[in-house]
PDB file of C-alpha atoms and ligand atoms in Angstrom:
ATOM      1  CA  MET A  75     -35.300 -83.475  23.752  1.00 71.00           C
ATOM      2  CA  LYS A  76     -34.352 -80.807  21.247  1.00 79.00           C
ATOM      3  CA  GLU A  77     -37.199 -78.915  19.604  1.00 94.00           C
ATOM      4  CA  LEU A  78     -36.390 -79.439  15.945  1.00 97.00           C
ATOM      5  CA  VAL A  79     -37.340 -76.635  13.542  1.00 98.00           C
ATOM      6  CA  MET A  80     -35.857 -78.007  10.320  1.00 98.00           C
ATOM      7  CA  SER A  81     -34.229 -81.407   9.928  1.00 98.00           C
ATOM      8  CA  ARG A  82     -31.404 -82.111   7.460  1.00 98.00           C
ATOM      9  CA  GLU A  83     -33.966 -83.715   5.141  1.00 98.00           C
ATOM     10  CA  GLU A  84     -36.344 -80.750   5.310  1.00 98.00           C
ATOM     11  CA  ILE A  85     -33.479 -78.362   4.572  1.00 98.00           C
ATOM     12  CA  GLU A  86     -32.410 -80.446   1.579  1.00 98.00           C
ATOM     13  CA  GLU A  87     -35.999 -80.571   0.286  1.00 98.00           C
ATOM     14  CA  ALA A  88     -36.248 -76.772   0.584  1.00 98.00           C
ATOM     15  CA  CYS A  89     -32.959 -76.328  -1.317  1.00 98.00           C
ATOM     16  CA  ILE A  90     -34.182 -78.602  -4.130  1.00 98.00           C
ATOM     17  CA  ARG A  91     -37.578 -76.875  -4.319  1.00 98.00           C
ATOM     18  CA  ILE A  92     -36.162 -73.340  -4.325  1.00 98.00           C
ATOM     19  CA  GLY A  93     -33.277 -74.308  -6.630  1.00 98.00           C
ATOM     20  CA  THR A  94     -35.693 -75.841  -9.157  1.00 98.00           C
ATOM     21  CA  SER A  95     -37.831 -72.676  -9.219  1.00 98.00           C
ATOM     22  CA  LEU A  96     -34.760 -70.479  -9.582  1.00 98.00           C
ATOM     23  CA  ASN A  97     -33.522 -72.594 -12.517  1.00 98.00           C
ATOM     24  CA  GLU A  98     -36.780 -71.886 -14.293  1.00 97.00           C
ATOM     25  CA  ARG A  99     -36.632 -68.175 -13.464  1.00 97.00           C
ATOM     26  CA  LEU A 100     -32.996 -67.710 -14.477  1.00 97.00           C
ATOM     27  CA  LYS A 101     -33.215 -69.530 -17.813  1.00 94.00           C
ATOM     28  CA  ASN A 102     -32.662 -66.668 -20.236  1.00 91.00           C
ATOM     29  CA  GLU A 103     -30.197 -64.285 -18.676  1.00 97.00           C
ATOM     30  CA  GLU A 104     -28.090 -61.966 -20.799  1.00 97.00           C
ATOM     31  CA  ARG A 105     -25.573 -61.288 -18.021  1.00 98.00           C
ATOM     32  CA  LEU A 106     -24.594 -63.880 -15.431  1.00 98.00           C
ATOM     33  CA  PRO A 107     -26.850 -63.785 -12.375  1.00 98.00           C
ATOM     34  CA  VAL A 108     -25.245 -63.158  -8.985  1.00 98.00           C
ATOM     35  CA  PHE A 109     -26.109 -65.062  -5.822  1.00 98.00           C
ATOM     36  CA  ILE A 110     -25.346 -62.987  -2.743  1.00 98.00           C
ATOM     37  CA  CYS A 111     -24.866 -64.746   0.557  1.00 98.00           C
ATOM     38  CA  VAL A 112     -25.799 -62.684   3.605  1.00 98.00           C
ATOM     39  CA  MET A 113     -22.991 -63.525   5.977  1.00 97.00           C
ATOM     40  CA  LYS A 114     -22.566 -65.286   8.176  1.00 96.00           C
ATOM     41  CA  GLY A 115     -25.965 -66.830   8.840  1.00 97.00           C
ATOM     42  CA  ALA A 116     -26.760 -67.829   5.249  1.00 98.00           C
ATOM     43  CA  MET A 117     -23.429 -69.565   4.547  1.00 98.00           C
ATOM     44  CA  ASN A 118     -24.763 -73.128   4.754  1.00 98.00           C
ATOM     45  CA  PHE A 119     -27.999 -72.390   2.908  1.00 98.00           C
ATOM     46  CA  MET A 120     -26.105 -70.603   0.124  1.00 98.00           C
ATOM     47  CA  SER A 121     -23.654 -73.460  -0.242  1.00 98.00           C
ATOM     48  CA  ASP A 122     -26.393 -76.119  -0.469  1.00 98.00           C
ATOM     49  CA  LEU A 123     -28.779 -74.040  -2.603  1.00 98.00           C
ATOM     50  CA  ILE A 124     -26.287 -73.219  -5.374  1.00 98.00           C
ATOM     51  CA  LYS A 125     -25.511 -76.932  -5.807  1.00 98.00           C
ATOM     52  CA  HIS A 126     -28.960 -77.169  -7.408  1.00 98.00           C
ATOM     53  CA  ILE A 127     -28.448 -74.271  -9.830  1.00 98.00           C
ATOM     54  CA  GLU A 128     -27.823 -75.581 -13.310  1.00 97.00           C
ATOM     55  CA  SER A 129     -26.774 -72.432 -15.177  1.00 96.00           C
ATOM     56  CA  ASP A 130     -23.570 -70.438 -14.776  1.00 97.00           C
ATOM     57  CA  ILE A 131     -23.732 -67.994 -11.907  1.00 98.00           C
ATOM     58  CA  LEU A 132     -21.462 -65.649  -9.989  1.00 98.00           C
ATOM     59  CA  VAL A 133     -21.340 -65.717  -6.217  1.00 98.00           C
ATOM     60  CA  ASP A 134     -20.576 -62.929  -3.794  1.00 98.00           C
ATOM     61  CA  TYR A 135     -21.315 -62.048  -0.219  1.00 98.00           C
ATOM     62  CA  ILE A 136     -22.253 -59.144   1.981  1.00 98.00           C
ATOM     63  CA  LYS A 137     -21.774 -58.939   5.708  1.00 97.00           C
ATOM     64  CA  ILE A 138     -24.149 -56.980   7.875  1.00 94.00           C
ATOM     65  CA  SER A 139     -24.992 -57.197  11.527  1.00 87.00           C
ATOM     66  CA  SER A 140     -28.099 -56.373  13.489  1.00 81.00           C
ATOM     67  CA  TYR A 141     -28.398 -58.991  16.193  1.00 64.00           C
ATOM     68  CA  GLU A 142     -26.913 -58.663  19.634  1.00 67.00           C
ATOM     69  CA  GLY A 143     -27.046 -62.100  21.323  1.00 61.00           C
ATOM     70  CA  ASP A 144     -30.628 -63.247  20.847  1.00 66.00           C
ATOM     71  CA  LYS A 145     -32.164 -59.816  20.174  1.00 68.00           C
ATOM     72  CA  THR A 146     -32.270 -57.732  17.037  1.00 67.00           C
ATOM     73  CA  SER A 147     -30.897 -54.265  17.715  1.00 67.00           C
ATOM     74  CA  GLY A 148     -32.832 -52.706  14.838  1.00 75.00           C
ATOM     75  CA  HIS A 149     -29.664 -50.883  13.854  1.00 86.00           C
ATOM     76  CA  ILE A 150     -27.916 -52.394  10.829  1.00 92.00           C
ATOM     77  CA  THR A 151     -24.206 -52.018  10.194  1.00 91.00           C
ATOM     78  CA  LEU A 152     -22.473 -52.864   6.923  1.00 95.00           C
ATOM     79  CA  LYS A 153     -19.341 -54.875   7.703  1.00 95.00           C
ATOM     80  CA  GLN A 154     -18.301 -56.058   4.240  1.00 97.00           C
ATOM     81  CA  ASP A 155     -19.748 -54.904   0.927  1.00 98.00           C
ATOM     82  CA  ILE A 156     -20.448 -56.710  -2.378  1.00 98.00           C
ATOM     83  CA  SER A 157     -17.578 -56.572  -4.865  1.00 98.00           C
ATOM     84  CA  ILE A 158     -19.246 -57.575  -8.166  1.00 98.00           C
ATOM     85  CA  ASN A 159     -20.939 -54.931 -10.307  1.00 98.00           C
ATOM     86  CA  LEU A 160     -24.635 -55.843 -10.232  1.00 98.00           C
ATOM     87  CA  ASP A 161     -25.801 -53.588 -13.081  1.00 98.00           C
ATOM     88  CA  SER A 162     -28.232 -55.356 -15.463  1.00 98.00           C
ATOM     89  CA  ARG A 163     -27.855 -58.648 -13.612  1.00 98.00           C
ATOM     90  CA  SER A 164     -30.427 -60.737 -11.814  1.00 98.00           C
ATOM     91  CA  VAL A 165     -29.468 -60.681  -8.153  1.00 98.00           C
ATOM     92  CA  VAL A 166     -30.523 -63.436  -5.768  1.00 99.00           C
ATOM     93  CA  ILE A 167     -30.195 -62.442  -2.107  1.00 99.00           C
ATOM     94  CA  VAL A 168     -29.753 -65.591  -0.030  1.00 98.00           C
ATOM     95  CA  GLU A 169     -30.685 -65.125   3.626  1.00 98.00           C
ATOM     96  CA  ASP A 170     -30.951 -67.473   6.606  1.00 98.00           C
ATOM     97  CA  ILE A 171     -33.985 -65.940   8.300  1.00 97.00           C
ATOM     98  CA  ILE A 172     -36.174 -62.872   7.939  1.00 97.00           C
ATOM     99  CA  ASP A 173     -37.421 -61.616  11.281  1.00 94.00           C
ATOM    100  CA  THR A 174     -38.433 -57.929  11.572  1.00 93.00           C
ATOM    101  CA  GLY A 175     -37.523 -57.441   7.896  1.00 95.00           C
ATOM    102  CA  LEU A 176     -35.220 -54.511   8.653  1.00 94.00           C
ATOM    103  CA  SER A 177     -32.072 -56.299   7.439  1.00 95.00           C
ATOM    104  CA  MET A 178     -33.672 -57.328   4.148  1.00 97.00           C
ATOM    105  CA  LYS A 179     -35.014 -53.846   3.560  1.00 97.00           C
ATOM    106  CA  TYR A 180     -31.531 -52.470   4.225  1.00 96.00           C
ATOM    107  CA  LEU A 181     -30.000 -54.950   1.746  1.00 98.00           C
ATOM    108  CA  ILE A 182     -32.499 -54.241  -1.029  1.00 98.00           C
ATOM    109  CA  ASP A 183     -32.191 -50.451  -0.573  1.00 98.00           C
ATOM    110  CA  HIS A 184     -28.399 -50.717  -0.472  1.00 98.00           C
ATOM    111  CA  ILE A 185     -28.249 -52.679  -3.751  1.00 98.00           C
ATOM    112  CA  LYS A 186     -30.734 -50.386  -5.495  1.00 98.00           C
ATOM    113  CA  GLU A 187     -28.826 -47.296  -4.389  1.00 98.00           C
ATOM    114  CA  LYS A 188     -25.502 -48.520  -5.744  1.00 98.00           C
ATOM    115  CA  TYR A 189     -26.544 -50.508  -8.831  1.00 98.00           C
ATOM    116  CA  SER A 190     -29.276 -50.929 -11.427  1.00 98.00           C
ATOM    117  CA  PRO A 191     -29.895 -54.689 -11.305  1.00 98.00           C
ATOM    118  CA  LYS A 192     -32.221 -56.363 -13.803  1.00 98.00           C
ATOM    119  CA  GLN A 193     -34.178 -57.796 -10.882  1.00 98.00           C
ATOM    120  CA  ILE A 194     -33.731 -58.662  -7.219  1.00 98.00           C
ATOM    121  CA  ILE A 195     -34.944 -62.053  -6.003  1.00 98.00           C
ATOM    122  CA  VAL A 196     -35.066 -62.864  -2.299  1.00 98.00           C
ATOM    123  CA  ALA A 197     -34.658 -66.438  -1.014  1.00 99.00           C
ATOM    124  CA  THR A 198     -34.770 -67.095   2.712  1.00 98.00           C
ATOM    125  CA  LEU A 199     -34.571 -70.431   4.468  1.00 98.00           C
ATOM    126  CA  LEU A 200     -36.779 -69.319   7.361  1.00 98.00           C
ATOM    127  CA  ASP A 201     -39.445 -66.670   7.660  1.00 98.00           C
ATOM    128  CA  LYS A 202     -40.526 -65.439  11.111  1.00 97.00           C
ATOM    129  CA  ALA A 203     -43.580 -63.877   9.472  1.00 94.00           C
ATOM    130  CA  CYS A 204     -45.238 -63.077  12.821  1.00 94.00           C
ATOM    131  CA  GLU A 205     -42.365 -60.771  13.808  1.00 91.00           C
ATOM    132  CA  ARG A 206     -42.380 -58.525  10.760  1.00 94.00           C
ATOM    133  CA  LYS A 207     -42.127 -54.789  11.476  1.00 94.00           C
ATOM    134  CA  ILE A 208     -42.049 -53.590   7.878  1.00 95.00           C
ATOM    135  CA  ARG A 209     -43.302 -55.009   4.599  1.00 95.00           C
ATOM    136  CA  VAL A 210     -40.459 -56.578   2.665  1.00 97.00           C
ATOM    137  CA  GLN A 211     -40.046 -58.471  -0.605  1.00 97.00           C
ATOM    138  CA  ILE A 212     -39.642 -62.256  -0.229  1.00 98.00           C
ATOM    139  CA  ASP A 213     -39.794 -64.576  -3.234  1.00 98.00           C
ATOM    140  CA  TYR A 214     -38.835 -67.977  -1.829  1.00 98.00           C
ATOM    141  CA  VAL A 215     -39.206 -69.364   1.699  1.00 98.00           C
ATOM    142  CA  GLY A 216     -37.906 -72.683   3.022  1.00 98.00           C
ATOM    143  CA  LYS A 217     -40.195 -72.724   6.035  1.00 98.00           C
ATOM    144  CA  THR A 218     -42.460 -70.231   7.812  1.00 98.00           C
ATOM    145  CA  LEU A 219     -42.324 -70.009  11.605  1.00 97.00           C
ATOM    146  CA  ASN A 220     -45.593 -68.994  13.191  1.00 93.00           C
ATOM    147  CA  GLU A 221     -44.186 -68.430  16.641  1.00 92.00           C
ATOM    148  CA  ASN A 222     -41.341 -66.199  17.706  1.00 92.00           C
ATOM    149  CA  LYS A 223     -38.703 -68.695  18.727  1.00 92.00           C
ATOM    150  CA  PHE A 224     -35.001 -68.052  18.739  1.00 95.00           C
ATOM    151  CA  VAL A 225     -33.392 -70.758  16.601  1.00 97.00           C
ATOM    152  CA  VAL A 226     -29.830 -71.918  15.996  1.00 97.00           C
ATOM    153  CA  GLY A 227     -27.956 -74.291  13.698  1.00 98.00           C
ATOM    154  CA  TYR A 228     -27.147 -74.575   9.984  1.00 98.00           C
ATOM    155  CA  GLY A 229     -25.477 -71.150   9.955  1.00 98.00           C
ATOM    156  CA  LEU A 230     -27.729 -69.507  12.534  1.00 97.00           C
ATOM    157  CA  ASP A 231     -25.946 -68.625  15.749  1.00 95.00           C
ATOM    158  CA  TYR A 232     -26.306 -67.575  19.336  1.00 94.00           C
ATOM    159  CA  LYS A 233     -23.272 -65.401  20.132  1.00 91.00           C
ATOM    160  CA  GLU A 234     -21.424 -67.078  17.214  1.00 92.00           C
ATOM    161  CA  LEU A 235     -22.099 -70.596  18.524  1.00 94.00           C
ATOM    162  CA  HIS A 236     -23.981 -73.472  16.851  1.00 94.00           C
ATOM    163  CA  ARG A 237     -23.491 -72.377  13.251  1.00 96.00           C
ATOM    164  CA  ASN A 238     -22.016 -75.830  12.569  1.00 97.00           C
ATOM    165  CA  ASN A 239     -25.119 -77.850  13.498  1.00 97.00           C
ATOM    166  CA  PRO A 240     -26.494 -79.629  10.403  1.00 97.00           C
ATOM    167  CA  TYR A 241     -30.130 -78.965  11.442  1.00 98.00           C
ATOM    168  CA  ILE A 242     -32.052 -76.051  12.977  1.00 98.00           C
ATOM    169  CA  TYR A 243     -33.511 -76.180  16.472  1.00 98.00           C
ATOM    170  CA  VAL A 244     -34.642 -74.122  19.467  1.00 97.00           C
ATOM    171  CA  PRO A 245     -31.975 -74.172  22.198  1.00 95.00           C
ATOM    172  CA  THR A 246     -33.204 -74.872  25.711  1.00 91.00           C
ATOM    173  CA  LYS A 247     -32.746 -72.350  28.520  1.00 91.00           C
ATOM    174  CA  GLU A 248     -29.989 -74.600  29.911  1.00 91.00           C
ATOM    175  CA  GLU A 249     -28.190 -74.645  26.580  1.00 89.00           C
ATOM    176  CA  VAL A 250     -28.367 -70.862  26.314  1.00 91.00           C
ATOM    177  CA  GLU A 251     -26.898 -70.572  29.823  1.00 92.00           C
ATOM    178  CA  LYS A 252     -24.141 -72.992  28.854  1.00 89.00           C
ATOM    179  CA  MET A 253     -23.358 -70.951  25.746  1.00 89.00           C
ATOM    180  CA  ASP A 254     -23.210 -67.768  27.837  1.00 91.00           C
ATOM    181  CA  ILE A 255     -20.586 -69.414  30.059  1.00 92.00           C
ATOM    182  CA  GLU A 256     -18.687 -70.693  27.009  1.00 89.00           C
ATOM    183  CA  VAL A 257     -18.424 -67.294  25.308  1.00 90.00           C
ATOM    184  CA  ALA A 258     -17.413 -65.595  28.566  1.00 91.00           C
ATOM    185  CA  LYS A 259     -14.324 -67.864  28.872  1.00 87.00           C
TER     186      LYS A 259
HETATM  187  P1  IMP B 378     -34.282 -58.841  10.927  1.00 50.26           P
HETATM  188  O1  IMP B 378     -33.499 -57.647  10.476  1.00 50.26           O
HETATM  189  O2  IMP B 378     -34.989 -58.587  12.218  1.00 50.26           O
HETATM  190  O3  IMP B 378     -35.216 -59.386   9.862  1.00 50.26           O
HETATM  191  O4  IMP B 378     -33.238 -59.938  11.317  1.00 50.26           O
HETATM  192  C1  IMP B 378     -32.652 -60.737  10.405  1.00 50.26           C
HETATM  193  C2  IMP B 378     -31.319 -61.273  10.888  1.00 50.26           C
HETATM  194  O5  IMP B 378     -31.290 -61.515  12.286  1.00 50.26           O
HETATM  195  C3  IMP B 378     -31.106 -62.608  10.222  1.00 50.26           C
HETATM  196  O6  IMP B 378     -30.366 -62.441   9.064  1.00 50.26           O
HETATM  197  C4  IMP B 378     -30.365 -63.408  11.267  1.00 50.26           C
HETATM  198  O7  IMP B 378     -28.995 -63.283  11.053  1.00 50.26           O
HETATM  199  C5  IMP B 378     -30.759 -62.802  12.583  1.00 50.26           C
HETATM  200  N1  IMP B 378     -31.797 -63.613  13.265  1.00 50.26           N
HETATM  201  C6  IMP B 378     -33.131 -63.395  13.303  1.00 50.26           C
HETATM  202  N2  IMP B 378     -33.784 -64.340  14.006  1.00 50.26           N
HETATM  203  C7  IMP B 378     -32.825 -65.209  14.409  1.00 50.26           C
HETATM  204  C8  IMP B 378     -32.871 -66.438  15.178  1.00 50.26           C
HETATM  205  O8  IMP B 378     -33.912 -66.933  15.618  1.00 50.26           O
HETATM  206  N3  IMP B 378     -31.660 -67.040  15.363  1.00 50.26           N
HETATM  207  C9  IMP B 378     -30.487 -66.537  14.910  1.00 50.26           C
HETATM  208  N4  IMP B 378     -30.404 -65.415  14.181  1.00 50.26           N
HETATM  209  C10 IMP B 378     -31.563 -64.744  13.949  1.00 50.26           C
HETATM  210 MG1   MG B 379     -28.739 -63.377   8.437  1.00 50.26          MG
END
């Protein structure tokens, strides 16, 4: 039996809840707000979340990497930068999961260094609050995990696998071994 972390229904409920709050918060914007998807993990969350946004928005993405297999390396590399000018705009960073917090801190610092946004809002589907190494801004959370479990599905991967699962779960040891064989092929 798979250990389910978030079902399709729970994910949809989180998208509706966060989307509704964001609609309220982004009511009176002078410049179009920008939703930034943190690739690749947040791709599914971003896609489902923005379906609930009622005002006009711009979308962009940024690609960073910190994880090696199932461990965070602590060293963040920028692979693909944002292309929209974020000056005076509300910026919503859409992330799959916040673990140590190092990636989110990197993203916020990076945006603040390059632009002068009106505000930065952070929305994450999952929050591994127990694993935090540094204090980081989070405005919206889909679900908080109180145990350090490595999870996959709905954008989250193990060695690039399982991003296409419609729900989020903890892979078994056997599944991880199978994935290791698969990627080595
Ligand atoms: P942090 O920098 O330690 O907060 O790590 C955040 C990034 O690591 C997330 O954006 C994910 O891409 C990845 N990550 C953290 N925990 C998991 C997990 O359980 N499964 C898959 N990816 C994870
Ligand atoms: Mg991510």
